[in-house]
Tab-separated table of C-alpha atoms in Angstrom:
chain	number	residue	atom	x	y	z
A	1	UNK	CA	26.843	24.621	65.297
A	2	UNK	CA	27.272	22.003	62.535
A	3	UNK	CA	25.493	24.204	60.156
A	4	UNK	CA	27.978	26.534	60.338
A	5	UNK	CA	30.653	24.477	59.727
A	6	UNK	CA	29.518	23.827	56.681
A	7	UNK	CA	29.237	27.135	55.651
A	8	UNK	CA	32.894	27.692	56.882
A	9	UNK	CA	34.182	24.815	54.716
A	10	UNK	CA	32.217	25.785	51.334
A	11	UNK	CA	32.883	30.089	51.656
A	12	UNK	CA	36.361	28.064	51.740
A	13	UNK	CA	35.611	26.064	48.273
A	14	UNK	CA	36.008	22.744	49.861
A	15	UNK	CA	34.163	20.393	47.169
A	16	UNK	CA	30.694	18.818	48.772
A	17	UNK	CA	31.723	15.767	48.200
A	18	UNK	CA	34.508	16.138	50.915
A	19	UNK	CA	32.576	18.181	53.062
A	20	UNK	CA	29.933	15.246	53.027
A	21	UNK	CA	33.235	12.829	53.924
A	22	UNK	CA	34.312	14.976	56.820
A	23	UNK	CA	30.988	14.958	58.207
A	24	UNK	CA	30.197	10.926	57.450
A	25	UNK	CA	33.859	10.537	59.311
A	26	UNK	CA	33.041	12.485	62.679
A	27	UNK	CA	29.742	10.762	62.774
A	28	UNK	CA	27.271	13.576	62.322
A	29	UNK	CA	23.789	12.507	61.777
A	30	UNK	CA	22.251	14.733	58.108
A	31	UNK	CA	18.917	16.109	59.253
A	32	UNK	CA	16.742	13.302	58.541
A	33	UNK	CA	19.288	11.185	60.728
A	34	UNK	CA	21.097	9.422	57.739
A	35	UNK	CA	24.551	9.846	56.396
A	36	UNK	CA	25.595	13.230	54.506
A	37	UNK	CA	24.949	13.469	50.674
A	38	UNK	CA	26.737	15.961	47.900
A	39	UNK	CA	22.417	16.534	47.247
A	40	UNK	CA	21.656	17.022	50.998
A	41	UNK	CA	24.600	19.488	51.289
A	42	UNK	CA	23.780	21.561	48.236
A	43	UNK	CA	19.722	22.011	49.793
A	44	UNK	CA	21.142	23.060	52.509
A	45	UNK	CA	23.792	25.379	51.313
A	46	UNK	CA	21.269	26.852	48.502
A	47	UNK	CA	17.937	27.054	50.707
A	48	UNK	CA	16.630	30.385	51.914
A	49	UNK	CA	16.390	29.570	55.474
A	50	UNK	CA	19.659	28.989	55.441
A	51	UNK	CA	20.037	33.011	55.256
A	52	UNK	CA	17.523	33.480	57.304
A	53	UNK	CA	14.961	34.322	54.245
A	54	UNK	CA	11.247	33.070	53.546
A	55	UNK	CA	11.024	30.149	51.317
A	56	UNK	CA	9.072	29.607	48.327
A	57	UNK	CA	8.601	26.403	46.509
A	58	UNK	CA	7.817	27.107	42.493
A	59	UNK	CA	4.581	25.191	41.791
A	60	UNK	CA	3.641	24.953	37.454
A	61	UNK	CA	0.188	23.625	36.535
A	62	UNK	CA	-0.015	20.340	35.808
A	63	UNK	CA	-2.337	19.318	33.020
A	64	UNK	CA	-2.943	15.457	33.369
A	65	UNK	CA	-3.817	16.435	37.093
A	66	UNK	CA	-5.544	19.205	36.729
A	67	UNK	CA	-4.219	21.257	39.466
A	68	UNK	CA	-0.674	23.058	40.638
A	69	UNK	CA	1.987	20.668	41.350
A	70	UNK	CA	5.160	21.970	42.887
A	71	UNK	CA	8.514	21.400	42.057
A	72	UNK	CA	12.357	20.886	43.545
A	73	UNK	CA	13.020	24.856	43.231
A	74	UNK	CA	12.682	26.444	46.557
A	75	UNK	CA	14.076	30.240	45.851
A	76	UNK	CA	13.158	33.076	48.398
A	77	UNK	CA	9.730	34.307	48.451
A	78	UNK	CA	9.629	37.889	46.916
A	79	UNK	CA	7.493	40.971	48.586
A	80	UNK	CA	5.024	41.666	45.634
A	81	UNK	CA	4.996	45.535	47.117
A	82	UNK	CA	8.800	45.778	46.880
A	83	UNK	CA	10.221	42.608	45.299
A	84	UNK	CA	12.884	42.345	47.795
A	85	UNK	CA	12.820	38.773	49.636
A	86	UNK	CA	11.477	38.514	52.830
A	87	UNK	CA	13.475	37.916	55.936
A	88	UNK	CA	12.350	35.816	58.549
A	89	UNK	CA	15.287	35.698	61.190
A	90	UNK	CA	19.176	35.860	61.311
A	91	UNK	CA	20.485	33.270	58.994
A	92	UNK	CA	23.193	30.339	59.607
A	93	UNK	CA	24.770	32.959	57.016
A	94	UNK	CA	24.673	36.160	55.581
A	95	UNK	CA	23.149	36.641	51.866
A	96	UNK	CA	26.230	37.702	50.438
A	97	UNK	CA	27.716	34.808	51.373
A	98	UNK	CA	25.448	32.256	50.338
A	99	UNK	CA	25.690	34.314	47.107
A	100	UNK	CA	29.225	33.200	46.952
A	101	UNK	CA	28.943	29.794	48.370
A	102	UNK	CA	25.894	28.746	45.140
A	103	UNK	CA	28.425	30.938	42.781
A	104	UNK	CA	30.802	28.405	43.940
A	105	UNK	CA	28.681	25.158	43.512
A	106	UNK	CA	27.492	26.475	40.463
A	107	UNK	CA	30.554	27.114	38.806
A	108	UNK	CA	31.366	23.091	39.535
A	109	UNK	CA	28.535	22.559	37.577
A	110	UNK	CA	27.253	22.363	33.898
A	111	UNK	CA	23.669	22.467	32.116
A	112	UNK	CA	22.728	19.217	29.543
A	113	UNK	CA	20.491	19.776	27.044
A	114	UNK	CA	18.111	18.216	29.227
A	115	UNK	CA	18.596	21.494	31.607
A	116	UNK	CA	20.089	18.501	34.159
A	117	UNK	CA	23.188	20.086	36.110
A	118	UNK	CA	26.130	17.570	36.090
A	119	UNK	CA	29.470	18.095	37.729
A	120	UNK	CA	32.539	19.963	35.347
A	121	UNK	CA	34.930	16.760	35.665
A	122	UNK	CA	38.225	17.572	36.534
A	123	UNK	CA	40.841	15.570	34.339
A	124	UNK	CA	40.113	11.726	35.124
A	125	UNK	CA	42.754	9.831	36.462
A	126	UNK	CA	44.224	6.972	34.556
A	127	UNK	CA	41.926	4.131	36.142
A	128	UNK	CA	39.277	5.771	36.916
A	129	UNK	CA	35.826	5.419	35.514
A	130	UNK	CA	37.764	2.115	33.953
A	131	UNK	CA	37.332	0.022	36.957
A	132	UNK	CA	34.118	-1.690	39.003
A	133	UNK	CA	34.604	-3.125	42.545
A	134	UNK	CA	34.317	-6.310	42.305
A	135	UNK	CA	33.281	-7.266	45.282
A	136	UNK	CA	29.960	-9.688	45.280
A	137	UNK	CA	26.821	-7.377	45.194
A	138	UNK	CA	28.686	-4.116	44.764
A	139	UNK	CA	29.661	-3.093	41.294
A	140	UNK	CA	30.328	0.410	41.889
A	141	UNK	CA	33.350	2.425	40.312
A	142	UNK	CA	36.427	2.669	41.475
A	143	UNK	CA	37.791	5.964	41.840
A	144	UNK	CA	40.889	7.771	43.172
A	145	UNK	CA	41.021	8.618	46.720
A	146	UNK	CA	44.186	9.422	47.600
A	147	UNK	CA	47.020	7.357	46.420
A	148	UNK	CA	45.219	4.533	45.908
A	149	UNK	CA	42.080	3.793	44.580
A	150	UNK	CA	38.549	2.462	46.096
A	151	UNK	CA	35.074	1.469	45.680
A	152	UNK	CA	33.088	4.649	45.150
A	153	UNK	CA	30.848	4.108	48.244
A	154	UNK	CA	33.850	4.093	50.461
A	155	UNK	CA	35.661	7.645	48.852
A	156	UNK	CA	31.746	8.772	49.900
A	157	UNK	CA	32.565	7.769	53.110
A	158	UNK	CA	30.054	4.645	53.016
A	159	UNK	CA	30.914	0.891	53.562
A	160	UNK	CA	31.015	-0.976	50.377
A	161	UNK	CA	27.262	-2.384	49.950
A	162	UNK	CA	29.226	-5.233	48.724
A	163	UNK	CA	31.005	-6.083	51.559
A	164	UNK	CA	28.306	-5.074	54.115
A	165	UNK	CA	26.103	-7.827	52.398
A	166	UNK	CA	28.949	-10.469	53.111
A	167	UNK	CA	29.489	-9.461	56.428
A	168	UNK	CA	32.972	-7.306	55.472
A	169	UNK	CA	34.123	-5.470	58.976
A	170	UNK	CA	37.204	-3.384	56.685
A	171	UNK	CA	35.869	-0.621	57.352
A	172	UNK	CA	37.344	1.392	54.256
A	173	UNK	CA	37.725	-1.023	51.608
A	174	UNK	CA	41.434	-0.128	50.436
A	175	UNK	CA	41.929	-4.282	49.892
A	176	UNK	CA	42.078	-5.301	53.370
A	177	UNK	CA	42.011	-9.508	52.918
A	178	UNK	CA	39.045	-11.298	54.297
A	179	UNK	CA	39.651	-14.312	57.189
A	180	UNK	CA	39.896	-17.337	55.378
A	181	UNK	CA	39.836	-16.111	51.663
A	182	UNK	CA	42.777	-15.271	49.350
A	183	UNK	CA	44.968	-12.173	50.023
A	184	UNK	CA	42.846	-8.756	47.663
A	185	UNK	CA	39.617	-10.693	47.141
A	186	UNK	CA	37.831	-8.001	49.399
A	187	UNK	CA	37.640	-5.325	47.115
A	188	UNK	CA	39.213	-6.070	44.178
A	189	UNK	CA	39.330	-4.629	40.772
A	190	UNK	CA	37.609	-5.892	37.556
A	191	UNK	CA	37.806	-4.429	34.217
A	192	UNK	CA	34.517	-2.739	32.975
């Protein structure tokens, strides 16, 4: 049910990161029973069961160990007879659109010269990637969300690990004031 949901929301270009939000926010468990990731999202989006097609992890020989080791690319497994992939069941979606749903994620993305895929950044806005929450034991950036600006846990839709060290109930993290401290000290800003 969930599943395809998500498939709904990114054949509609909704950015993972937002789809991961939406899900944190309604409370709906990832499958290994944690919150929802932009990583755990793309898996699942980009994984051949998802279409209803036989995986296959790539393996490469690995010379210290002496044996095949495999790797993080799962791509369908191919019929050596025919070299079409092999379909196992029906799929959360079709092929054609998981076609367009990793066209979609991957043109969001670009290649290092490491062959790591980062994110195409959208024009920054003016403080972000300037900021860090400064919240005791957090640290993370502060980012736009909205009209305002917060600790990049909570846009993920996480509780500032700052503030759940200290016992924080805000819930959010948009400079709600603390009992008995002065007015902004939960979550606010410090220059880099």
């Amino acid at each position: 049910m969930y599943a395809r949901m998500i498939a709904d929301e990114a054949l509609a270009g909704k950015p993972l990161v937002r789809i991961a939000r939406m899900l944190n926010e309604h409370e709906i468990p990832s499958p290994r029973g944690g919150l929802w990731q932009v990583g755990s999202l793309s898996q699942l989006l980009r994984a051949p069961a998802f279409a209803g097609l036989l995986p296959e992890t790539e393996s490469v020989w690995d010379t210290r160990l002496g044996r095949r080791k495999y790797t993080s690319v799962v791509r369908p497994y191919r019929d050596p007879e025919t070299g079409r992939p092999v379909a196992v069941g029906e799929g959360i979606v079709t092929i054609e659109e998981q076609q367009r749903i990793v066209a979609e994620i991957e043109s969001r993305t670009q290649g290092r010269g490491d062959g790591v895929k980062r994110p195409v950044r959208s024009p920054a806005h003016l403080l972000t990637g300037l900021l860090r929450c400064a919240v005791e034991g957090c640290g993370a950036r502060i980012c736009r969300n909205g009209d305002s600006y917060v600790c990049q846990g909570v846009r993920l839709g996480h509780t500032c690990p700052g503030c759940a060290s200290h016992g924080c109930s805000c819930r959010g993290g948009r400079g709600e004031r603390l009992p008995g401290t002065e007015p902004w000290r939960c979550h606010a800003l410090a220059a880099k």
